[in-house]
JSON list of C-alpha atoms in Angstrom, two decimals:
[
{"chain": "G", "resi": 1, "resn": "MET", "atom": "CA", "xyz": [-1.18, 23.56, 10.36]},
{"chain": "G", "resi": 2, "resn": "SER", "atom": "CA", "xyz": [1.84, 25.00, 12.35]},
{"chain": "G", "resi": 3, "resn": "LEU", "atom": "CA", "xyz": [4.54, 22.69, 13.52]},
{"chain": "G", "resi": 4, "resn": "SER", "atom": "CA", "xyz": [3.45, 22.95, 17.29]},
{"chain": "G", "resi": 5, "resn": "ASP", "atom": "CA", "xyz": [-0.14, 21.89, 16.18]},
{"chain": "G", "resi": 6, "resn": "GLU", "atom": "CA", "xyz": [0.99, 19.01, 14.39]},
{"chain": "G", "resi": 7, "resn": "LEU", "atom": "CA", "xyz": [3.33, 18.01, 17.30]},
{"chain": "G", "resi": 8, "resn": "SER", "atom": "CA", "xyz": [0.62, 18.35, 19.81]},
{"chain": "G", "resi": 9, "resn": "LYS", "atom": "CA", "xyz": [-1.61, 16.07, 17.48]},
{"chain": "G", "resi": 10, "resn": "LEU", "atom": "CA", "xyz": [0.76, 13.42, 17.31]},
{"chain": "G", "resi": 11, "resn": "ASP", "atom": "CA", "xyz": [1.48, 13.43, 21.04]},
{"chain": "G", "resi": 12, "resn": "GLU", "atom": "CA", "xyz": [-2.42, 13.24, 21.39]},
{"chain": "G", "resi": 13, "resn": "LEU", "atom": "CA", "xyz": [-2.43, 9.97, 19.07]},
{"chain": "G", "resi": 14, "resn": "ARG", "atom": "CA", "xyz": [0.47, 8.45, 21.12]},
{"chain": "G", "resi": 15, "resn": "GLN", "atom": "CA", "xyz": [-1.38, 9.24, 24.34]},
{"chain": "G", "resi": 16, "resn": "ARG", "atom": "CA", "xyz": [-4.46, 7.59, 23.05]},
{"chain": "G", "resi": 17, "resn": "GLY", "atom": "CA", "xyz": [-2.61, 4.46, 21.84]},
{"chain": "G", "resi": 18, "resn": "ALA", "atom": "CA", "xyz": [-2.96, 5.22, 18.20]},
{"chain": "G", "resi": 19, "resn": "LEU", "atom": "CA", "xyz": [0.72, 5.47, 17.72]},
{"chain": "G", "resi": 20, "resn": "THR", "atom": "CA", "xyz": [3.72, 3.68, 19.36]},
{"chain": "G", "resi": 21, "resn": "SER", "atom": "CA", "xyz": [6.36, 5.48, 21.09]},
{"chain": "G", "resi": 22, "resn": "GLU", "atom": "CA", "xyz": [8.65, 4.34, 18.18]},
{"chain": "G", "resi": 23, "resn": "GLU", "atom": "CA", "xyz": [6.14, 5.51, 15.55]},
{"chain": "G", "resi": 24, "resn": "PHE", "atom": "CA", "xyz": [5.97, 8.92, 17.25]},
{"chain": "G", "resi": 25, "resn": "SER", "atom": "CA", "xyz": [9.62, 9.27, 17.46]},
{"chain": "G", "resi": 26, "resn": "ARG", "atom": "CA", "xyz": [9.84, 8.69, 13.72]},
{"chain": "G", "resi": 27, "resn": "ALA", "atom": "CA", "xyz": [7.06, 11.17, 12.92]},
{"chain": "G", "resi": 28, "resn": "LYS", "atom": "CA", "xyz": [8.23, 13.82, 15.08]},
{"chain": "G", "resi": 29, "resn": "ALA", "atom": "CA", "xyz": [11.80, 13.51, 13.65]},
{"chain": "G", "resi": 30, "resn": "ARG", "atom": "CA", "xyz": [10.35, 13.83, 10.21]},
{"chain": "G", "resi": 31, "resn": "LEU", "atom": "CA", "xyz": [8.51, 16.95, 11.16]},
{"chain": "G", "resi": 32, "resn": "LEU", "atom": "CA", "xyz": [11.45, 18.49, 12.80]},
{"chain": "G", "resi": 33, "resn": "ASP", "atom": "CA", "xyz": [13.72, 17.60, 9.82]},
{"chain": "G", "resi": 34, "resn": "GLY", "atom": "CA", "xyz": [11.04, 19.23, 7.50]},
{"chain": "G", "resi": 35, "resn": "GLN", "atom": "CA", "xyz": [10.68, 15.83, 5.52]},
{"chain": "G", "resi": 36, "resn": "SER", "atom": "CA", "xyz": [7.26, 14.95, 4.12]},
{"chain": "G", "resi": 37, "resn": "ALA", "atom": "CA", "xyz": [5.73, 11.83, 4.03]},
{"chain": "G", "resi": 38, "resn": "PRO", "atom": "CA", "xyz": [7.62, 9.14, 1.96]},
{"chain": "G", "resi": 39, "resn": "ALA", "atom": "CA", "xyz": [7.42, 9.34, -1.58]},
{"chain": "G", "resi": 40, "resn": "SER", "atom": "CA", "xyz": [4.93, 7.00, -3.42]},
{"chain": "G", "resi": 41, "resn": "ALA", "atom": "CA", "xyz": [6.35, 4.07, -5.63]},
{"chain": "G", "resi": 42, "resn": "PRO", "atom": "CA", "xyz": [6.83, 5.11, -9.33]},
{"chain": "G", "resi": 43, "resn": "ALA", "atom": "CA", "xyz": [4.15, 2.52, -10.41]},
{"chain": "G", "resi": 44, "resn": "VAL", "atom": "CA", "xyz": [1.69, 4.09, -8.19]},
{"chain": "G", "resi": 45, "resn": "ALA", "atom": "CA", "xyz": [2.40, 7.57, -9.68]},
{"chain": "G", "resi": 46, "resn": "ALA", "atom": "CA", "xyz": [2.39, 6.12, -13.18]},
{"chain": "G", "resi": 47, "resn": "ILE", "atom": "CA", "xyz": [-1.37, 4.75, -12.41]},
{"chain": "G", "resi": 48, "resn": "ASN", "atom": "CA", "xyz": [-2.53, 7.88, -10.95]},
{"chain": "G", "resi": 49, "resn": "ALA", "atom": "CA", "xyz": [-1.39, 9.90, -14.09]},
{"chain": "G", "resi": 50, "resn": "LEU", "atom": "CA", "xyz": [-3.09, 7.60, -16.35]},
{"chain": "G", "resi": 51, "resn": "ARG", "atom": "CA", "xyz": [-5.79, 9.45, -18.32]},
{"chain": "G", "resi": 52, "resn": "ARG", "atom": "CA", "xyz": [-7.73, 8.47, -21.50]},
{"chain": "G", "resi": 53, "resn": "SER", "atom": "CA", "xyz": [-6.46, 10.10, -24.63]},
{"chain": "G", "resi": 54, "resn": "ARG", "atom": "CA", "xyz": [-8.67, 12.66, -26.47]},
{"chain": "G", "resi": 55, "resn": "THR", "atom": "CA", "xyz": [-6.58, 12.75, -29.43]},
{"chain": "G", "resi": 56, "resn": "ASP", "atom": "CA", "xyz": [-5.49, 9.12, -30.02]},
{"chain": "G", "resi": 57, "resn": "ARG", "atom": "CA", "xyz": [-8.74, 7.30, -29.84]},
{"chain": "G", "resi": 58, "resn": "TRP", "atom": "CA", "xyz": [-10.94, 4.75, -31.78]},
{"chain": "G", "resi": 59, "resn": "ILE", "atom": "CA", "xyz": [-13.61, 4.31, -29.12]},
{"chain": "G", "resi": 60, "resn": "ALA", "atom": "CA", "xyz": [-12.80, 5.61, -25.72]},
{"chain": "G", "resi": 61, "resn": "GLY", "atom": "CA", "xyz": [-9.31, 6.63, -25.88]},
{"chain": "G", "resi": 62, "resn": "VAL", "atom": "CA", "xyz": [-8.17, 3.74, -23.18]},
{"chain": "G", "resi": 63, "resn": "CYS", "atom": "CA", "xyz": [-5.41, 2.30, -25.45]},
{"chain": "G", "resi": 64, "resn": "GLY", "atom": "CA", "xyz": [-4.22, 5.79, -26.36]},
{"chain": "G", "resi": 65, "resn": "GLY", "atom": "CA", "xyz": [-4.06, 6.79, -22.88]},
{"chain": "G", "resi": 66, "resn": "ILE", "atom": "CA", "xyz": [-2.09, 3.54, -21.89]},
{"chain": "G", "resi": 67, "resn": "ALA", "atom": "CA", "xyz": [0.25, 4.09, -24.65]},
{"chain": "G", "resi": 68, "resn": "ARG", "atom": "CA", "xyz": [1.11, 7.50, -23.60]},
{"chain": "G", "resi": 69, "resn": "SER", "atom": "CA", "xyz": [1.65, 6.84, -19.99]},
{"chain": "G", "resi": 70, "resn": "THR", "atom": "CA", "xyz": [3.75, 3.68, -20.76]},
{"chain": "G", "resi": 71, "resn": "GLY", "atom": "CA", "xyz": [5.76, 4.93, -23.62]},
{"chain": "G", "resi": 72, "resn": "ILE", "atom": "CA", "xyz": [4.48, 2.02, -26.19]},
{"chain": "G", "resi": 73, "resn": "GLU", "atom": "CA", "xyz": [2.73, 2.66, -29.49]},
{"chain": "G", "resi": 74, "resn": "SER", "atom": "CA", "xyz": [-1.16, 2.58, -29.35]},
{"chain": "G", "resi": 75, "resn": "TRP", "atom": "CA", "xyz": [-1.58, 0.04, -31.87]},
{"chain": "G", "resi": 76, "resn": "VAL", "atom": "CA", "xyz": [0.44, -2.45, -29.76]},
{"chain": "G", "resi": 77, "resn": "CYS", "atom": "CA", "xyz": [-1.99, -1.84, -26.87]},
{"chain": "G", "resi": 78, "resn": "ARG", "atom": "CA", "xyz": [-5.03, -2.33, -29.16]},
{"chain": "G", "resi": 79, "resn": "LEU", "atom": "CA", "xyz": [-3.45, -5.32, -30.47]},
{"chain": "G", "resi": 80, "resn": "LEU", "atom": "CA", "xyz": [-3.18, -6.80, -26.73]},
{"chain": "G", "resi": 81, "resn": "PHE", "atom": "CA", "xyz": [-6.88, -5.86, -26.04]},
{"chain": "G", "resi": 82, "resn": "ALA", "atom": "CA", "xyz": [-7.99, -7.59, -29.09]},
{"chain": "G", "resi": 83, "resn": "LEU", "atom": "CA", "xyz": [-6.03, -10.88, -28.45]},
{"chain": "G", "resi": 84, "resn": "PHE", "atom": "CA", "xyz": [-7.48, -10.78, -24.78]},
{"chain": "G", "resi": 85, "resn": "LEU", "atom": "CA", "xyz": [-10.84, -10.31, -26.36]},
{"chain": "G", "resi": 86, "resn": "LEU", "atom": "CA", "xyz": [-10.11, -13.52, -28.34]},
{"chain": "G", "resi": 87, "resn": "LEU", "atom": "CA", "xyz": [-8.91, -15.52, -25.37]},
{"chain": "G", "resi": 88, "resn": "GLY", "atom": "CA", "xyz": [-12.13, -15.50, -23.32]},
{"chain": "G", "resi": 89, "resn": "GLY", "atom": "CA", "xyz": [-13.49, -12.02, -23.63]},
{"chain": "G", "resi": 90, "resn": "ALA", "atom": "CA", "xyz": [-11.25, -10.58, -20.79]},
{"chain": "G", "resi": 91, "resn": "GLY", "atom": "CA", "xyz": [-10.12, -7.81, -23.02]},
{"chain": "G", "resi": 92, "resn": "LEU", "atom": "CA", "xyz": [-13.70, -6.58, -23.44]},
{"chain": "G", "resi": 93, "resn": "LEU", "atom": "CA", "xyz": [-14.29, -6.53, -19.74]},
{"chain": "G", "resi": 94, "resn": "LEU", "atom": "CA", "xyz": [-10.80, -4.82, -18.86]},
{"chain": "G", "resi": 95, "resn": "TYR", "atom": "CA", "xyz": [-11.62, -2.21, -21.55]},
{"chain": "G", "resi": 96, "resn": "VAL", "atom": "CA", "xyz": [-14.89, -1.29, -20.26]},
{"chain": "G", "resi": 97, "resn": "LEU", "atom": "CA", "xyz": [-13.76, -1.20, -16.69]},
{"chain": "G", "resi": 98, "resn": "LEU", "atom": "CA", "xyz": [-10.82, 1.22, -17.85]},
{"chain": "G", "resi": 99, "resn": "TRP", "atom": "CA", "xyz": [-13.12, 3.09, -19.74]},
{"chain": "G", "resi": 100, "resn": "ILE", "atom": "CA", "xyz": [-15.55, 3.71, -16.84]},
{"chain": "G", "resi": 101, "resn": "PHE", "atom": "CA", "xyz": [-12.78, 4.24, -14.00]},
{"chain": "G", "resi": 102, "resn": "VAL", "atom": "CA", "xyz": [-9.99, 6.11, -15.97]},
{"chain": "G", "resi": 103, "resn": "PRO", "atom": "CA", "xyz": [-10.73, 9.74, -16.31]},
{"chain": "G", "resi": 104, "resn": "ASN", "atom": "CA", "xyz": [-10.49, 11.73, -19.52]},
{"chain": "G", "resi": 105, "resn": "GLU", "atom": "CA", "xyz": [-7.57, 14.02, -20.17]}
]
């Protein structure tokens, strides 16, 4: 999309009331300065990079993936999940949810 197209879309949004004049000015300045949208927080980037490990796995690779993304040893992660399992079963629920929703490497 060209710069003029993006500016015209911003102007349309402002005219329809979807953007305030201040938001329009900031977005226009970002476009003209060549800046992209603000970078996401490092925590969000780390969560988006989380993948289940294919090599360091006992059951599904969840602990190996968490260990790789956080820099801790995988046995520490496994120990924490076991402790949470003993304290009401939250460890099992959390592990199964991560198994389902975290993609493989």
